[in-house]
Amino acid sequence: MSHSDWSRRMTPFRSVILALIASETFDDGYAHRASLWTYPPACCNGTDVGGDCERIPGGTVKKGRLGFSVVLHPGDHHLVTTEHRFLIPYGGEIPSGASDFHICLHPNEYHVNCFFAPADGY
């Protein structure tokens, strides 16, 4: 096999490898990960360490007549410095990629950018 034949056969493989490398390289810059899934880029602002999205304890969320009631205390989310109460109307939640709740606070701890709930709501 000549060098040009070998090069022609390897081109598709190189394209796939480069695409995989590029997707891994750029993925974390736009949307950080929540253990096994990735937050949508419109929800997160930051990285895995300093981002504004994070899993929250299930006990901080209650289902009510109007939606999800979320009460966060310092320690429930790394951005929270004082108690916060949020009401997320039903239909305003995003399906969680895991079996727990996640919340994105942006531009600061007083605003919910995105709220993720498990498929069963608990």
PDB file of C-alpha atoms in Angstrom:
ATOM      1  CA  MET A   1       0.000   0.000   0.000  1.00  0.00           C
ATOM      2  CA  SER A   2       1.416   3.345  -0.994  1.00  0.00           C
ATOM      3  CA  HIS A   3       1.619   6.302   1.370  1.00  0.00           C
ATOM      4  CA  SER A   4      -1.162   8.142  -0.497  1.00  0.00           C
ATOM      5  CA  ASP A   5      -3.495   5.098  -0.260  1.00  0.00           C
ATOM      6  CA  TRP A   6      -2.815   4.789   3.455  1.00  0.00           C
ATOM      7  CA  SER A   7      -3.345   8.515   3.979  1.00  0.00           C
ATOM      8  CA  ARG A   8      -6.633   8.441   2.058  1.00  0.00           C
ATOM      9  CA  ARG A   9      -7.900   5.518   4.182  1.00  0.00           C
ATOM     10  CA  MET A  10      -6.889   7.167   7.456  1.00  0.00           C
ATOM     11  CA  THR A  11      -8.532  10.542   6.746  1.00  0.00           C
ATOM     12  CA  PRO A  12     -11.995   9.516   8.075  1.00  0.00           C
ATOM     13  CA  PHE A  13     -10.417   8.146  11.253  1.00  0.00           C
ATOM     14  CA  ARG A  14      -8.441  11.322  11.820  1.00  0.00           C
ATOM     15  CA  SER A  15     -11.608  13.382  11.390  1.00  0.00           C
ATOM     16  CA  VAL A  16     -13.433  11.331  14.024  1.00  0.00           C
ATOM     17  CA  ILE A  17     -10.534  11.529  16.461  1.00  0.00           C
ATOM     18  CA  LEU A  18     -10.197  15.293  15.990  1.00  0.00           C
ATOM     19  CA  ALA A  19     -13.952  15.756  16.468  1.00  0.00           C
ATOM     20  CA  LEU A  20     -13.850  13.797  19.725  1.00  0.00           C
ATOM     21  CA  ILE A  21     -10.899  15.780  21.016  1.00  0.00           C
ATOM     22  CA  ALA A  22     -12.556  19.075  20.067  1.00  0.00           C
ATOM     23  CA  SER A  23     -15.875  18.168  21.687  1.00  0.00           C
ATOM     24  CA  GLU A  24     -14.171  17.259  24.961  1.00  0.00           C
ATOM     25  CA  THR A  25     -11.960  20.329  24.855  1.00  0.00           C
ATOM     26  CA  PHE A  26     -14.732  22.849  24.226  1.00  0.00           C
ATOM     27  CA  ASP A  27     -17.579  21.153  26.086  1.00  0.00           C
ATOM     28  CA  ASP A  28     -16.478  22.135  29.588  1.00  0.00           C
ATOM     29  CA  GLY A  29     -15.992  25.749  28.589  1.00  0.00           C
ATOM     30  CA  TYR A  30     -19.649  26.212  27.813  1.00  0.00           C
ATOM     31  CA  ALA A  31     -21.528  23.932  30.169  1.00  0.00           C
ATOM     32  CA  HIS A  32     -20.156  22.231  33.214  1.00  0.00           C
ATOM     33  CA  ARG A  33     -21.055  18.744  34.257  1.00  0.00           C
ATOM     34  CA  ALA A  34     -23.302  17.426  36.984  1.00  0.00           C
ATOM     35  CA  SER A  35     -21.738  14.062  37.801  1.00  0.00           C
ATOM     36  CA  LEU A  36     -22.997  12.050  34.792  1.00  0.00           C
ATOM     37  CA  TRP A  37     -24.702  14.700  32.651  1.00  0.00           C
ATOM     38  CA  THR A  38     -24.053  18.217  31.408  1.00  0.00           C
ATOM     39  CA  TYR A  39     -26.034  21.318  32.299  1.00  0.00           C
ATOM     40  CA  PRO A  40     -27.454  23.149  29.264  1.00  0.00           C
ATOM     41  CA  PRO A  41     -25.179  26.046  28.239  1.00  0.00           C
ATOM     42  CA  ALA A  42     -27.986  28.573  28.789  1.00  0.00           C
ATOM     43  CA  CYS A  43     -28.211  27.510  32.445  1.00  0.00           C
ATOM     44  CA  CYS A  44     -24.652  27.438  33.650  1.00  0.00           C
ATOM     45  CA  ASN A  45     -22.055  30.128  33.972  1.00  0.00           C
ATOM     46  CA  GLY A  46     -18.686  28.837  35.045  1.00  0.00           C
ATOM     47  CA  THR A  47     -16.867  25.582  35.525  1.00  0.00           C
ATOM     48  CA  ASP A  48     -17.263  22.394  37.529  1.00  0.00           C
ATOM     49  CA  VAL A  49     -15.574  24.060  40.499  1.00  0.00           C
ATOM     50  CA  GLY A  50     -16.859  27.640  40.397  1.00  0.00           C
ATOM     51  CA  GLY A  51     -20.029  27.341  38.356  1.00  0.00           C
ATOM     52  CA  ASP A  52     -23.451  28.510  39.406  1.00  0.00           C
ATOM     53  CA  CYS A  53     -25.178  25.121  38.973  1.00  0.00           C
ATOM     54  CA  GLU A  54     -25.102  22.519  41.702  1.00  0.00           C
ATOM     55  CA  ARG A  55     -27.007  19.567  43.165  1.00  0.00           C
ATOM     56  CA  ILE A  56     -29.139  20.565  46.145  1.00  0.00           C
ATOM     57  CA  PRO A  57     -30.402  18.333  48.963  1.00  0.00           C
ATOM     58  CA  GLY A  58     -33.800  16.771  48.295  1.00  0.00           C
ATOM     59  CA  GLY A  59     -35.073  18.045  51.646  1.00  0.00           C
ATOM     60  CA  THR A  60     -34.800  21.629  50.393  1.00  0.00           C
ATOM     61  CA  VAL A  61     -37.555  21.009  47.814  1.00  0.00           C
ATOM     62  CA  LYS A  62     -41.271  20.490  48.480  1.00  0.00           C
ATOM     63  CA  LYS A  63     -44.072  20.061  45.957  1.00  0.00           C
ATOM     64  CA  GLY A  64     -46.948  22.423  46.604  1.00  0.00           C
ATOM     65  CA  ARG A  65     -50.178  23.480  44.959  1.00  0.00           C
ATOM     66  CA  LEU A  66     -48.478  26.093  42.739  1.00  0.00           C
ATOM     67  CA  GLY A  67     -45.129  24.438  42.096  1.00  0.00           C
ATOM     68  CA  PHE A  68     -41.846  23.490  43.694  1.00  0.00           C
ATOM     69  CA  SER A  69     -40.978  25.355  46.877  1.00  0.00           C
ATOM     70  CA  VAL A  70     -37.203  25.557  47.331  1.00  0.00           C
ATOM     71  CA  VAL A  71     -35.661  26.754  50.601  1.00  0.00           C
ATOM     72  CA  LEU A  72     -31.880  27.056  50.479  1.00  0.00           C
ATOM     73  CA  HIS A  73     -29.605  27.634  53.465  1.00  0.00           C
ATOM     74  CA  PRO A  74     -25.874  28.313  53.478  1.00  0.00           C
ATOM     75  CA  GLY A  75     -24.168  25.039  52.621  1.00  0.00           C
ATOM     76  CA  ASP A  76     -27.003  23.769  50.395  1.00  0.00           C
ATOM     77  CA  HIS A  77     -25.366  25.467  47.381  1.00  0.00           C
ATOM     78  CA  HIS A  78     -21.882  26.987  47.330  1.00  0.00           C
ATOM     79  CA  LEU A  79     -23.187  30.453  46.356  1.00  0.00           C
ATOM     80  CA  VAL A  80     -25.791  30.689  49.134  1.00  0.00           C
ATOM     81  CA  THR A  81     -24.783  32.908  52.063  1.00  0.00           C
ATOM     82  CA  THR A  82     -28.229  33.488  53.595  1.00  0.00           C
ATOM     83  CA  GLU A  83     -31.603  31.716  53.513  1.00  0.00           C
ATOM     84  CA  HIS A  84     -33.493  31.972  50.225  1.00  0.00           C
ATOM     85  CA  ARG A  85     -37.015  30.875  49.290  1.00  0.00           C
ATOM     86  CA  PHE A  86     -37.929  30.289  45.671  1.00  0.00           C
ATOM     87  CA  LEU A  87     -41.162  29.149  44.012  1.00  0.00           C
ATOM     88  CA  ILE A  88     -40.671  27.331  40.728  1.00  0.00           C
ATOM     89  CA  PRO A  89     -44.069  27.022  38.971  1.00  0.00           C
ATOM     90  CA  TYR A  90     -44.921  23.623  37.546  1.00  0.00           C
ATOM     91  CA  GLY A  91     -43.693  23.564  33.967  1.00  0.00           C
ATOM     92  CA  GLY A  92     -40.776  25.852  34.850  1.00  0.00           C
ATOM     93  CA  GLU A  93     -38.581  22.947  35.894  1.00  0.00           C
ATOM     94  CA  ILE A  94     -36.167  21.159  33.567  1.00  0.00           C
ATOM     95  CA  PRO A  95     -35.866  17.356  33.703  1.00  0.00           C
ATOM     96  CA  SER A  96     -32.816  16.414  35.745  1.00  0.00           C
ATOM     97  CA  GLY A  97     -30.205  14.177  34.185  1.00  0.00           C
ATOM     98  CA  ALA A  98     -30.004  12.409  37.541  1.00  0.00           C
ATOM     99  CA  SER A  99     -32.341  11.309  40.306  1.00  0.00           C
ATOM    100  CA  ASP A 100     -31.855  14.474  42.347  1.00  0.00           C
ATOM    101  CA  PHE A 101     -32.527  18.209  42.265  1.00  0.00           C
ATOM    102  CA  HIS A 102     -30.125  20.799  40.855  1.00  0.00           C
ATOM    103  CA  ILE A 103     -30.320  24.574  40.740  1.00  0.00           C
ATOM    104  CA  CYS A 104     -28.404  27.271  38.861  1.00  0.00           C
ATOM    105  CA  LEU A 105     -28.169  30.644  40.580  1.00  0.00           C
ATOM    106  CA  HIS A 106     -27.208  33.470  38.250  1.00  0.00           C
ATOM    107  CA  PRO A 107     -26.245  36.320  38.147  1.00  0.00           C
ATOM    108  CA  ASN A 108     -26.160  35.962  41.948  1.00  0.00           C
ATOM    109  CA  GLU A 109     -27.590  33.879  44.770  1.00  0.00           C
ATOM    110  CA  TYR A 110     -30.896  35.788  44.661  1.00  0.00           C
ATOM    111  CA  HIS A 111     -31.926  34.635  41.178  1.00  0.00           C
ATOM    112  CA  VAL A 112     -32.798  31.165  39.898  1.00  0.00           C
ATOM    113  CA  ASN A 113     -31.590  30.754  36.346  1.00  0.00           C
ATOM    114  CA  CYS A 114     -32.548  27.066  35.984  1.00  0.00           C
ATOM    115  CA  PHE A 115     -34.104  24.442  38.238  1.00  0.00           C
ATOM    116  CA  PHE A 116     -33.811  20.719  37.527  1.00  0.00           C
ATOM    117  CA  ALA A 117     -36.154  18.109  38.986  1.00  0.00           C
ATOM    118  CA  PRO A 118     -36.065  14.316  38.683  1.00  0.00           C
ATOM    119  CA  ALA A 119     -38.614  12.781  36.332  1.00  0.00           C
ATOM    120  CA  ASP A 120     -40.922  11.771  39.199  1.00  0.00           C
ATOM    121  CA  GLY A 121     -40.564  15.146  40.918  1.00  0.00           C
ATOM    122  CA  TYR A 122     -38.775  13.517  43.863  1.00  0.00           C
TER     123      TYR A 122
END
